[in-house]
Amino acid sequence: MTADPTARSLPREPLGDAHLRRLIVGQGLAAVVDALFLIWLTLFVLKLSQPGMATGFVLVAVALPRAALLLPAGVLVDRLGPARIAAGAAWLRVAVLLALGALVTLTSPSVTAVALLAALLGVADAAYFPAALALLPSVVPNDRLARVNALVQGAESGGDLIGPAVAAGVIAVVGFDATLGGIAALAALAAVALSMAARALRRGESAGDVVDPQPAEGEQLSTARALGAGLSYAWREPVVRGMLAAIALINIAVVGPVLVGGAVLADQRLGGAGSLGIVLSGFGGGSLAGSLVAGWRPPARRGWTVAGGVAAIGAGMAGLAAVDDVVAATAVVSLIGLGSAFLGVVVVATLQERVPQRLLGRVLSLVVLATVAFDPFSYMLAGVLVPLGTTPLFLVCGSAVLACAALVALSPAIRSLR
């Protein structure tokens, strides 16, 4: 099934390429803001208290509302339209950053106060992520979806690659207050760009060029029924079900083992814990390359590309079991990053094209949830396997991802994707 084709003609007339550029700039800046703020928040909490529970408490305060509200936010996106929700969430993010800036500048804040404001950012993220993904197919033709997704995800990968160094360096030079002010200014620029895109989209809707997504009969009665309809659709459609399962399994088998197991590997084989930063920078570089390649040359046979991307991630995880120097480890982790980013662009573009517009927010909220909700399980898995050694850890996780790649390749619905 595909979304309304009239919506995909929107970037040509009357909104044009300038509108599309604003949308890309807005989403790209929002991704950079996320990367910079995460480092700022971590370092600021470390300044307030000793390393340990306080840092974890604040990061959990961001993560919990984001994960808990993603699915209801998907319903809201489908009811009110992604343009309104994306712009509103972007401005909520600006308001929270300004409030946090005032708190930091004018008072001596407690960890609890910082955590409460950080939780509001988690709320904004829960609304923003599915809305931003669902907004793209409303304004981008099918043949440009992969390229636009690649640009947005490339900005996110670039932020992850340079964000830690930039944020830490700026904090060292101008301090926490001024750095947070700069982050808030970037967030405001992102909100302005997204708001301009949203207004242009609504003008197109008012002119009759776009049909605003309407809930199916019976879905408007309650949020629970609307959410159930989205979950039911995702379960019934083999392509959606298979891709969500693959994303969730990769998240469980990669995130914790790479971070936890990578730290142990660096300490035991790579010359010290400091080498972990070099290795993880390889992941960021690979992610940036994977995003750009996916946009520059969209695959003709998407099904086999999805299977190949999953297999590349599995091979990289298994390969970490054999590395014994920083160069090899960085190269292998770069392969994992490349496969992850390439896979992300292809999967998101495929779902944006195939899922009905009225269900798109709910389905894409499931994609985001599958990406972020399983981190605790991934860390638990790493904690259980690390005592056995890094070699068993990476071999088990790599084998699980390779088995997932085989299952994806055996699925007729995914294998036949073009």
Short mmCIF file of C-alpha atoms in Angstrom, two decimals:
data_model
loop_
_atom_site.label_atom_id
_atom_site.label_comp_id
_atom_site.label_asym_id
_atom_site.label_seq_id
_atom_site.Cartn_x
_atom_site.Cartn_y
_atom_site.Cartn_z
CA MET A 1 0.00 0.00 0.00
CA THR A 2 1.17 3.54 -0.59
CA ALA A 3 0.38 6.89 0.86
CA ASP A 4 -1.64 9.48 -0.98
CA PRO A 5 0.25 10.25 -4.22
CA THR A 6 -1.03 13.83 -4.28
CA ALA A 7 0.95 14.55 -1.15
CA ARG A 8 4.14 13.43 -2.82
CA SER A 9 3.74 15.91 -5.65
CA LEU A 10 3.81 18.75 -3.14
CA PRO A 11 7.52 19.65 -3.37
CA ARG A 12 7.11 20.46 -7.05
CA GLU A 13 4.13 22.84 -6.79
CA PRO A 14 3.25 25.03 -5.02
CA LEU A 15 5.88 24.66 -2.26
CA GLY A 16 8.89 24.02 -4.43
CA ASP A 17 12.47 23.10 -3.58
CA ALA A 18 12.95 26.00 -1.13
CA HIS A 19 10.40 24.38 1.17
CA LEU A 20 12.21 21.07 0.94
CA ARG A 21 15.52 22.74 1.79
CA ARG A 22 13.97 24.30 4.91
CA LEU A 23 12.69 20.93 5.97
CA ILE A 24 16.09 19.29 5.53
CA VAL A 25 17.88 22.13 7.33
CA GLY A 26 15.39 22.05 10.19
CA GLN A 27 15.66 18.31 10.73
CA GLY A 28 19.43 18.36 10.30
CA LEU A 29 19.86 21.13 12.87
CA ALA A 30 17.55 19.30 15.27
CA ALA A 31 19.77 16.21 15.00
CA VAL A 32 22.90 18.27 15.71
CA VAL A 33 21.20 19.90 18.72
CA ASP A 34 20.44 16.43 20.13
CA ALA A 35 24.08 15.34 19.79
CA LEU A 36 25.47 18.53 21.35
CA PHE A 37 22.98 18.65 24.20
CA LEU A 38 23.58 15.05 25.26
CA ILE A 39 27.25 15.81 25.80
CA TRP A 40 26.47 19.11 27.54
CA LEU A 41 23.99 17.40 29.88
CA THR A 42 26.37 14.58 30.76
CA LEU A 43 29.28 16.93 31.52
CA PHE A 44 27.09 19.37 33.46
CA VAL A 45 25.67 16.66 35.70
CA LEU A 46 29.20 15.40 36.32
CA LYS A 47 30.07 18.94 37.41
CA LEU A 48 27.13 19.01 39.84
CA SER A 49 27.93 15.69 41.50
CA GLN A 50 30.40 12.88 41.57
CA PRO A 51 30.30 10.34 38.72
CA GLY A 52 27.82 7.59 39.36
CA MET A 53 24.11 7.44 40.00
CA ALA A 54 23.37 11.11 39.32
CA THR A 55 24.41 10.92 35.67
CA GLY A 56 22.41 7.77 35.11
CA PHE A 57 19.42 9.31 36.90
CA VAL A 58 19.32 12.33 34.58
CA LEU A 59 19.81 10.27 31.41
CA VAL A 60 17.03 7.92 32.49
CA ALA A 61 14.83 10.98 33.10
CA VAL A 62 15.22 11.82 29.41
CA ALA A 63 14.82 8.26 28.16
CA LEU A 64 11.78 7.11 30.15
CA PRO A 65 9.17 9.66 28.95
CA ARG A 66 10.54 9.41 25.44
CA ALA A 67 10.02 5.65 25.33
CA ALA A 68 6.71 5.71 27.23
CA LEU A 69 5.11 8.39 25.06
CA LEU A 70 6.31 7.38 21.61
CA LEU A 71 3.29 5.25 20.71
CA PRO A 72 0.66 7.75 21.95
CA ALA A 73 2.61 10.44 20.10
CA GLY A 74 2.28 8.38 16.91
CA VAL A 75 -1.50 8.49 17.33
CA LEU A 76 -1.33 12.26 17.80
CA VAL A 77 0.75 12.62 14.64
CA ASP A 78 -1.83 10.73 12.61
CA ARG A 79 -4.70 12.78 14.04
CA LEU A 80 -3.25 16.29 13.87
CA GLY A 81 -0.77 15.87 11.04
CA PRO A 82 3.02 15.55 11.25
CA ALA A 83 3.74 19.18 10.32
CA ARG A 84 1.95 20.61 13.35
CA ILE A 85 3.44 18.10 15.77
CA ALA A 86 7.01 18.43 14.45
CA ALA A 87 6.92 22.24 14.68
CA GLY A 88 5.25 22.21 18.10
CA ALA A 89 7.75 19.71 19.50
CA ALA A 90 10.64 21.75 18.10
CA TRP A 91 9.40 24.88 19.90
CA LEU A 92 8.83 22.91 23.11
CA ARG A 93 12.46 21.86 22.91
CA VAL A 94 13.51 25.52 22.56
CA ALA A 95 11.37 26.52 25.56
CA VAL A 96 12.87 23.79 27.74
CA LEU A 97 16.43 24.69 26.72
CA LEU A 98 15.78 28.36 27.53
CA ALA A 99 14.27 27.43 30.90
CA LEU A 100 17.26 25.21 31.63
CA GLY A 101 19.58 28.04 30.60
CA ALA A 102 17.86 30.44 32.99
CA LEU A 103 18.06 27.85 35.77
CA VAL A 104 21.78 27.27 35.18
CA THR A 105 22.63 30.96 34.85
CA LEU A 106 20.56 32.43 37.67
CA THR A 107 20.64 29.68 40.29
CA SER A 108 22.70 26.81 41.57
CA PRO A 109 20.48 24.01 40.28
CA SER A 110 20.08 20.63 41.88
CA VAL A 111 20.37 17.40 39.97
CA THR A 112 16.64 16.86 40.50
CA ALA A 113 15.73 20.19 38.90
CA VAL A 114 17.93 19.45 35.90
CA ALA A 115 16.39 15.97 35.62
CA LEU A 116 12.83 17.37 35.61
CA LEU A 117 13.60 19.74 32.76
CA ALA A 118 15.48 17.00 30.94
CA ALA A 119 12.35 14.85 31.23
CA LEU A 120 10.40 17.54 29.35
CA LEU A 121 12.95 17.23 26.56
CA GLY A 122 12.17 13.51 26.52
CA VAL A 123 8.50 14.42 26.03
CA ALA A 124 9.42 16.72 23.14
CA ASP A 125 11.55 13.98 21.58
CA ALA A 126 8.69 11.47 21.80
CA ALA A 127 6.49 13.78 19.74
CA TYR A 128 9.20 15.03 17.40
CA PHE A 129 10.79 11.80 16.16
CA PRO A 130 7.74 10.08 14.60
CA ALA A 131 6.38 13.42 13.36
CA ALA A 132 9.64 14.30 11.60
CA LEU A 133 9.79 10.91 9.88
CA ALA A 134 6.10 11.02 8.90
CA LEU A 135 6.45 14.57 7.56
CA LEU A 136 8.93 13.66 4.84
CA PRO A 137 6.60 11.57 2.62
CA SER A 138 4.04 14.39 2.81
CA VAL A 139 6.38 16.73 1.00
CA VAL A 140 8.90 14.55 -0.84
CA PRO A 141 8.23 12.51 -3.98
CA ASN A 142 8.89 8.77 -3.79
CA ASP A 143 11.97 8.94 -5.98
CA ARG A 144 13.62 11.44 -3.60
CA LEU A 145 12.71 9.90 -0.25
CA ALA A 146 15.90 7.86 0.09
CA ARG A 147 18.06 10.87 -0.77
CA VAL A 148 16.31 13.20 1.67
CA ASN A 149 16.40 10.59 4.45
CA ALA A 150 20.11 10.15 3.75
CA LEU A 151 20.73 13.89 4.13
CA VAL A 152 18.85 14.04 7.44
CA GLN A 153 20.47 10.89 8.83
CA GLY A 154 23.82 12.09 7.52
CA ALA A 155 23.43 15.25 9.60
CA GLU A 156 22.63 13.06 12.61
CA SER A 157 25.69 10.89 12.00
CA GLY A 158 27.85 13.98 11.52
CA GLY A 159 26.55 15.37 14.80
CA ASP A 160 27.36 12.11 16.57
CA LEU A 161 30.83 12.14 15.00
CA ILE A 162 31.90 15.68 15.85
CA GLY A 163 29.37 16.59 18.57
CA PRO A 164 31.31 15.27 21.59
CA ALA A 165 34.53 17.02 20.62
CA VAL A 166 32.78 20.28 19.67
CA ALA A 167 30.60 20.42 22.78
CA ALA A 168 33.46 19.57 25.13
CA GLY A 169 35.78 22.07 23.43
CA VAL A 170 33.25 24.91 23.50
CA ILE A 171 32.43 24.23 27.16
CA ALA A 172 36.13 24.40 28.00
CA VAL A 173 36.45 27.79 26.26
CA VAL A 174 33.21 29.66 27.09
CA GLY A 175 31.65 27.63 29.91
CA PHE A 176 28.40 25.75 30.39
CA ASP A 177 26.07 28.79 30.33
CA ALA A 178 27.20 30.17 26.98
CA THR A 179 27.39 26.73 25.41
CA LEU A 180 23.80 25.97 26.38
CA GLY A 181 22.78 29.35 24.95
CA GLY A 182 24.38 28.39 21.65
CA ILE A 183 22.60 25.04 21.64
CA ALA A 184 19.28 26.81 22.33
CA ALA A 185 19.97 29.19 19.43
CA LEU A 186 20.55 26.26 17.07
CA ALA A 187 17.33 24.67 18.34
CA ALA A 188 15.47 27.92 17.63
CA LEU A 189 16.84 27.99 14.07
CA ALA A 190 15.64 24.41 13.62
CA ALA A 191 12.20 25.32 14.99
CA VAL A 192 11.94 28.33 12.65
CA ALA A 193 12.83 26.21 9.61
CA LEU A 194 10.36 23.49 10.59
CA SER A 195 7.63 26.04 11.33
CA MET A 196 8.08 27.64 7.91
CA ALA A 197 7.80 24.20 6.34
CA ALA A 198 4.71 23.43 8.41
CA ARG A 199 3.00 26.70 7.46
CA ALA A 200 3.74 26.12 3.79
CA LEU A 201 2.35 22.61 4.05
CA ARG A 202 -0.84 23.85 5.71
CA ARG A 203 -1.24 26.48 2.98
CA GLY A 204 -1.03 23.67 0.47
CA GLU A 205 -3.66 21.73 2.38
CA SER A 206 -5.96 24.78 2.52
CA ALA A 207 -5.58 25.21 -1.23
CA GLY A 208 -6.72 21.64 -1.73
CA ASP A 209 -3.39 20.31 -2.93
CA VAL A 210 -3.04 17.88 -0.03
CA VAL A 211 -5.60 15.76 1.71
CA ASP A 212 -4.90 15.86 5.42
CA PRO A 213 -4.57 12.34 6.75
CA GLN A 214 -7.85 11.19 8.29
CA PRO A 215 -8.28 8.33 10.70
CA ALA A 216 -10.05 5.30 9.42
CA GLU A 217 -13.65 4.69 10.45
CA GLY A 218 -13.84 3.73 14.11
CA GLU A 219 -10.28 4.84 14.93
CA GLN A 220 -11.32 8.28 16.17
CA LEU A 221 -13.25 6.97 19.16
CA SER A 222 -10.31 6.48 21.48
CA THR A 223 -6.56 6.67 21.61
CA ALA A 224 -6.43 3.02 22.65
CA ARG A 225 -8.37 1.86 19.59
CA ALA A 226 -6.29 4.07 17.31
CA LEU A 227 -3.11 2.66 18.81
CA GLY A 228 -4.49 -0.86 18.47
CA ALA A 229 -5.19 -0.27 14.80
CA GLY A 230 -1.59 0.78 14.23
CA LEU A 231 -0.21 -2.22 16.11
CA SER A 232 -2.56 -4.54 14.23
CA TYR A 233 -1.45 -3.17 10.88
CA ALA A 234 2.23 -3.53 11.77
CA TRP A 235 1.67 -7.15 12.85
CA ARG A 236 -0.38 -8.11 9.76
CA GLU A 237 2.03 -6.65 7.19
CA PRO A 238 4.99 -9.02 6.81
CA VAL A 239 7.34 -6.31 5.53
CA VAL A 240 6.63 -4.02 8.47
CA ARG A 241 6.71 -6.87 10.99
CA GLY A 242 9.98 -8.23 9.65
CA MET A 243 11.73 -4.87 9.55
CA LEU A 244 10.63 -3.96 13.07
CA ALA A 245 11.84 -7.32 14.38
CA ALA A 246 15.20 -6.87 12.64
CA ILE A 247 15.64 -3.34 14.05
CA ALA A 248 14.82 -4.51 17.57
CA LEU A 249 17.17 -7.50 17.43
CA ILE A 250 20.02 -5.40 16.04
CA ASN A 251 19.51 -2.84 18.79
CA ILE A 252 19.66 -5.54 21.47
CA ALA A 253 22.67 -7.32 19.97
CA VAL A 254 24.76 -4.26 19.09
CA VAL A 255 24.31 -1.24 21.38
CA GLY A 256 25.24 -2.74 24.74
CA PRO A 257 27.88 -5.17 23.46
CA VAL A 258 29.67 -2.43 21.48
CA LEU A 259 29.69 0.07 24.35
CA VAL A 260 30.24 -2.30 27.26
CA GLY A 261 32.20 -4.98 25.43
CA GLY A 262 34.09 -2.33 23.49
CA ALA A 263 35.31 -0.74 26.72
CA VAL A 264 36.54 -4.11 28.00
CA LEU A 265 38.11 -4.91 24.62
CA ALA A 266 39.92 -1.57 24.58
CA ASP A 267 41.28 -2.14 28.08
CA GLN A 268 42.38 -5.72 27.47
CA ARG A 269 43.62 -5.74 23.86
CA LEU A 270 43.77 -2.26 22.34
CA GLY A 271 46.17 -0.48 24.66
CA GLY A 272 43.88 1.09 27.22
CA ALA A 273 40.42 2.51 27.75
CA GLY A 274 41.37 5.73 25.92
CA SER A 275 41.38 3.86 22.61
CA LEU A 276 37.61 3.34 22.92
CA GLY A 277 37.01 6.91 21.74
CA ILE A 278 38.99 6.25 18.55
CA VAL A 279 37.07 3.05 17.91
CA LEU A 280 33.68 4.69 18.47
CA SER A 281 34.64 7.53 16.14
CA GLY A 282 34.93 4.84 13.49
CA PHE A 283 31.27 4.00 14.06
CA GLY A 284 30.34 7.65 13.53
CA GLY A 285 32.41 7.87 10.36
CA GLY A 286 30.94 4.63 9.02
CA SER A 287 27.42 5.86 9.80
CA LEU A 288 28.00 9.09 7.92
CA ALA A 289 29.39 7.20 4.93
CA GLY A 290 26.51 4.71 4.97
CA SER A 291 23.90 7.47 4.99
CA LEU A 292 25.52 9.32 2.11
CA VAL A 293 25.99 6.18 0.01
CA ALA A 294 22.35 5.16 0.56
CA GLY A 295 21.19 8.56 -0.68
CA TRP A 296 23.65 8.84 -3.53
CA ARG A 297 22.84 5.43 -5.01
CA PRO A 298 19.50 4.08 -3.76
CA PRO A 299 19.44 0.28 -4.19
CA ALA A 300 17.41 -1.22 -7.02
CA ARG A 301 16.65 -4.41 -5.04
CA ARG A 302 15.79 -3.22 -1.57
CA GLY A 303 14.96 -6.62 -0.13
CA TRP A 304 18.40 -8.05 -0.74
CA THR A 305 19.92 -4.75 0.39
CA VAL A 306 18.13 -5.01 3.74
CA ALA A 307 19.40 -8.58 4.16
CA GLY A 308 22.91 -7.48 3.17
CA GLY A 309 22.88 -4.56 5.60
CA VAL A 310 21.87 -6.83 8.47
CA ALA A 311 24.55 -9.32 7.45
CA ALA A 312 27.22 -6.58 7.38
CA ILE A 313 26.33 -5.60 10.94
CA GLY A 314 26.46 -9.25 12.05
CA ALA A 315 29.80 -9.82 10.33
CA GLY A 316 31.22 -6.72 12.00
CA MET A 317 30.06 -7.84 15.44
CA ALA A 318 31.57 -11.30 14.95
CA GLY A 319 34.76 -9.72 13.58
CA LEU A 320 35.29 -7.81 16.83
CA ALA A 321 36.00 -11.16 18.46
CA ALA A 322 39.25 -11.43 16.50
CA VAL A 323 40.66 -7.88 16.52
CA ASP A 324 43.76 -7.12 18.57
CA ASP A 325 44.73 -3.56 17.58
CA VAL A 326 43.04 -0.18 17.34
CA VAL A 327 43.20 0.08 13.55
CA ALA A 328 41.48 -3.26 12.99
CA ALA A 329 38.86 -2.56 15.66
CA THR A 330 38.10 0.86 14.19
CA ALA A 331 37.75 -0.62 10.70
CA VAL A 332 35.38 -3.32 11.92
CA VAL A 333 33.25 -0.89 13.93
CA SER A 334 33.16 1.38 10.86
CA LEU A 335 31.60 -1.53 8.95
CA ILE A 336 28.94 -1.87 11.65
CA GLY A 337 28.20 1.85 11.45
CA LEU A 338 28.07 1.81 7.66
CA GLY A 339 25.67 -1.14 7.61
CA SER A 340 23.48 0.38 10.32
CA ALA A 341 23.13 3.75 8.60
CA PHE A 342 22.61 2.30 5.12
CA LEU A 343 19.99 -0.05 6.53
CA GLY A 344 18.29 2.79 8.40
CA VAL A 345 17.88 4.91 5.27
CA VAL A 346 16.50 2.02 3.21
CA VAL A 347 14.11 0.77 5.91
CA VAL A 348 12.68 4.20 6.74
CA ALA A 349 12.24 5.17 3.07
CA THR A 350 10.55 1.83 2.33
CA LEU A 351 8.07 2.21 5.18
CA GLN A 352 7.39 5.84 4.29
CA GLU A 353 6.44 4.73 0.78
CA ARG A 354 4.38 1.66 1.69
CA VAL A 355 2.47 2.53 4.87
CA PRO A 356 -0.88 4.33 4.41
CA GLN A 357 -0.67 8.00 5.34
CA ARG A 358 -3.36 7.65 8.01
CA LEU A 359 -1.22 5.07 9.88
CA LEU A 360 2.24 6.44 9.16
CA GLY A 361 2.79 8.22 12.48
CA ARG A 362 1.92 5.12 14.47
CA VAL A 363 4.09 2.79 12.41
CA LEU A 364 7.08 5.13 12.47
CA SER A 365 6.69 5.57 16.22
CA LEU A 366 7.13 1.79 16.42
CA VAL A 367 10.33 2.12 14.38
CA VAL A 368 11.70 4.73 16.80
CA LEU A 369 10.59 2.62 19.76
CA ALA A 370 12.36 -0.43 18.37
CA THR A 371 15.48 1.70 18.05
CA VAL A 372 15.54 3.17 21.57
CA ALA A 373 13.41 1.00 23.87
CA PHE A 374 15.62 -2.06 24.04
CA ASP A 375 18.81 -0.38 25.23
CA PRO A 376 18.36 -1.65 28.83
CA PHE A 377 18.01 -5.23 27.58
CA SER A 378 21.09 -4.76 25.43
CA TYR A 379 23.12 -3.57 28.42
CA MET A 380 21.82 -6.52 30.46
CA LEU A 381 22.87 -8.93 27.70
CA ALA A 382 26.32 -7.40 27.62
CA GLY A 383 26.55 -7.61 31.40
CA VAL A 384 25.70 -11.32 31.34
CA LEU A 385 28.14 -12.21 28.54
CA VAL A 386 31.12 -9.97 29.35
CA PRO A 387 32.28 -12.16 32.28
CA LEU A 388 32.66 -15.00 29.75
CA GLY A 389 35.10 -12.87 27.73
CA THR A 390 34.84 -10.49 24.81
CA THR A 391 35.30 -13.25 22.25
CA PRO A 392 32.14 -15.18 23.28
CA LEU A 393 30.26 -11.87 23.65
CA PHE A 394 30.93 -10.70 20.10
CA LEU A 395 30.58 -14.16 18.55
CA VAL A 396 27.17 -14.74 20.17
CA CYS A 397 25.85 -11.31 19.25
CA GLY A 398 27.30 -11.43 15.73
CA SER A 399 25.83 -14.88 15.15
CA ALA A 400 22.40 -13.69 16.31
CA VAL A 401 22.47 -10.80 13.83
CA LEU A 402 23.70 -13.08 11.02
CA ALA A 403 20.82 -15.47 11.78
CA CYS A 404 18.46 -12.49 11.56
CA ALA A 405 19.94 -11.64 8.15
CA ALA A 406 19.22 -15.20 6.98
CA LEU A 407 15.61 -14.95 8.18
CA VAL A 408 15.20 -11.62 6.40
CA ALA A 409 16.57 -13.13 3.19
CA LEU A 410 14.14 -16.06 3.52
CA SER A 411 11.10 -13.77 3.83
CA PRO A 412 9.39 -13.61 0.41
CA ALA A 413 7.75 -10.27 1.25
CA ILE A 414 11.05 -8.58 2.11
CA ARG A 415 13.14 -10.41 -0.48
CA SER A 416 10.87 -9.23 -3.30
CA LEU A 417 11.06 -5.54 -2.36
CA ARG A 418 12.15 -3.28 -5.19
#
